[in-house]
Amino acid sequence: MKHSTLTHLPDSFGRPLRDLRISVTDRCNFRCPYCMPAEIFGENYSFLPRPEILTFEETVRLARLFATLGVRKIRITGGEPLLRASLPSLIAALAGIGGIEDMTLTTNGYLLAAKAAALKESGLDRVTVSLDSLDSDIFQLMSGGRFDPQMVLDAIDVAAAVGLSPIKINCVVQRGLNDDGIVDLARQFRGSGHVIRFIEFMDVGTLNDWDMKHVVGADEILERINERFPLEELPPNCPGEVAKRYRYLDGSGEIGVISSVSKPFCGYCTRARLSTEGSLVNCLFASSGTDLKTPMLAGAGDEELLAIIKAAWSRRSDRYSEERFDRRELLDDEAAGQRIQMYQIGG
Ligand code: SAM
Ligand code: SF4
Ligand code: SF4
């Protein structure tokens, strides 16, 4: 259902609440070193026990409340969201919420070929598939020693065939690791109708040993592609779109670049995140969220939950990426160690 009048819930900088990212699991079948390094997430790692994870009913109830506050787009993420059992039934319920105009999901692609048709049928509009390299050795290094990039390429074809398109492909670029493959990845998706987006490696969480020297800035990424396949900038699809868009001059499609480090876009950040255990997290770099599950379990009514969400969003003043370099200097070890991890909130 399309809503003609938009609810406007401004945060302390006037940014409305428009997007909700829901992390449906903290588990993953990959061990990307920049997100869930295998040394830490070994066989004995304790993931969240079932009772601590939001149930589908709780998730849908919260999403419905978020929609009344202005959310129009929901992205399902994780961990690896396709590991969550019966996910299509959750998607069907979320897609049926009044006001939700766009239902998407981000996946590493490993289980996508098998699940694409059911996902489409449930009401999912589109998928974003992560793919850091076409080179098997580098792909394995960046996914924790598992699997093969061909399996992700095959899954993208299946997803396109069932209509989960336009498909976006996410590539996190790390200097000295996969940056030499940027042009190959661009070439792979030219003319396919899919849009590859190159993402600057970010200092999310506390586990990836981030250093500026591993970041390849958006300008350099563009320069490298433009040298081979000339590009021109496109206007944003919508205000506040995080990826800057570029089209190939020969008409072979477009790419995106997400410059969270070199050119932050906090001023347009309209995204709330719902963590696997039911906390509202206002920023990718937050150290804590607002617990919504405990009040729900204690019997809070919708008005009470709405009041908690409104209060948390209204006082939101996060703009970490704009303050990154000042903040990193000031952070003491304790504060730095408390950051929420990427796999808990899903990007
Ligand atoms: N497992 C799914 C996947 O990998 O697509 C969904 C969750 S994953 C956390 C969401 C996205 O965040 C992926 O595209 C991943 O590459 C990206 N990501 C993870 N850690 C990152 C980092 N440190 N900097 C930039 N992007 C990152
Ligand atoms: Fe898993 Fe995605 Fe994190 Fe990689 S980026 S470990 S696929 S959650
Ligand atoms: Fe939004 Fe926080 Fe990222 Fe800025 S740093 S764009 S506020 S999530």
mmCIF file with all atom_site columns, C-alpha atoms and ligand atoms in Angstrom, residues 28-32 34-36 78-80 108 130 142 342-343, ligand 2:
data_model
loop_
_atom_site.group_PDB
_atom_site.id
_atom_site.type_symbol
_atom_site.label_atom_id
_atom_site.label_alt_id
_atom_site.label_comp_id
_atom_site.label_asym_id
_atom_site.label_entity_id
_atom_site.label_seq_id
_atom_site.pdbx_PDB_ins_code
_atom_site.Cartn_x
_atom_site.Cartn_y
_atom_site.Cartn_z
_atom_site.occupancy
_atom_site.B_iso_or_equiv
_atom_site.pdbx_formal_charge
_atom_site.auth_seq_id
_atom_site.auth_comp_id
_atom_site.auth_asym_id
_atom_site.auth_atom_id
_atom_site.pdbx_PDB_model_num
ATOM   1  C  CA  . CYS A 1 28  ? 26.810 -16.939 9.458  1.00 0.00 ? 28  CYS A CA  1
ATOM   2  C  CA  . ASN A 1 29  ? 28.186 -19.690 7.241  1.00 0.00 ? 29  ASN A CA  1
ATOM   3  C  CA  . PHE A 1 30  ? 31.056 -17.419 6.128  1.00 0.00 ? 30  PHE A CA  1
ATOM   4  C  CA  . ARG A 1 31  ? 33.890 -16.078 8.235  1.00 0.00 ? 31  ARG A CA  1
ATOM   5  C  CA  . CYS A 1 32  ? 34.820 -12.861 6.429  1.00 0.00 ? 32  CYS A CA  1
ATOM   6  C  CA  . TYR A 1 34  ? 36.495 -8.019  8.291  1.00 0.00 ? 34  TYR A CA  1
ATOM   7  C  CA  . CYS A 1 35  ? 33.278 -9.088  10.006 1.00 0.00 ? 35  CYS A CA  1
ATOM   8  C  CA  . MET A 1 36  ? 33.487 -12.475 11.804 1.00 0.00 ? 36  MET A CA  1
ATOM   9  C  CA  . GLY A 1 78  ? 22.277 -10.568 9.618  1.00 0.00 ? 78  GLY A CA  1
ATOM   10 C  CA  . GLY A 1 79  ? 24.642 -12.506 10.035 1.00 0.00 ? 79  GLY A CA  1
ATOM   11 C  CA  . GLU A 1 80  ? 23.535 -14.500 7.060  1.00 0.00 ? 80  GLU A CA  1
ATOM   12 C  CA  . ASN A 1 108 ? 26.383 -13.652 0.930  1.00 0.00 ? 108 ASN A CA  1
ATOM   13 C  CA  . SER A 1 130 ? 27.900 -9.577  -1.464 1.00 0.00 ? 130 SER A CA  1
ATOM   14 C  CA  . MET A 1 142 ? 37.767 -12.842 2.213  1.00 0.00 ? 142 MET A CA  1
ATOM   15 C  CA  . MET A 1 342 ? 28.603 -5.644  12.107 1.00 0.00 ? 342 MET A CA  1
ATOM   16 C  CA  . TYR A 1 343 ? 27.141 -9.177  12.194 1.00 0.00 ? 343 TYR A CA  1
HETATM 17 FE FE1 . SF4 B 2 .   ? 28.839 -13.344 7.218  1.00 0.00 ? 2   SF4 B FE1 1
HETATM 18 FE FE2 . SF4 B 2 .   ? 28.115 -11.262 5.817  1.00 0.00 ? 2   SF4 B FE2 1
HETATM 19 FE FE3 . SF4 B 2 .   ? 29.707 -10.959 7.959  1.00 0.00 ? 2   SF4 B FE3 1
HETATM 20 FE FE4 . SF4 B 2 .   ? 30.671 -12.134 5.787  1.00 0.00 ? 2   SF4 B FE4 1
HETATM 21 S  S1  . SF4 B 2 .   ? 29.946 -10.013 5.944  1.00 0.00 ? 2   SF4 B S1  1
HETATM 22 S  S2  . SF4 B 2 .   ? 30.886 -12.891 7.895  1.00 0.00 ? 2   SF4 B S2  1
HETATM 23 S  S3  . SF4 B 2 .   ? 28.922 -13.184 4.995  1.00 0.00 ? 2   SF4 B S3  1
HETATM 24 S  S4  . SF4 B 2 .   ? 27.637 -11.632 7.986  1.00 0.00 ? 2   SF4 B S4  1
#
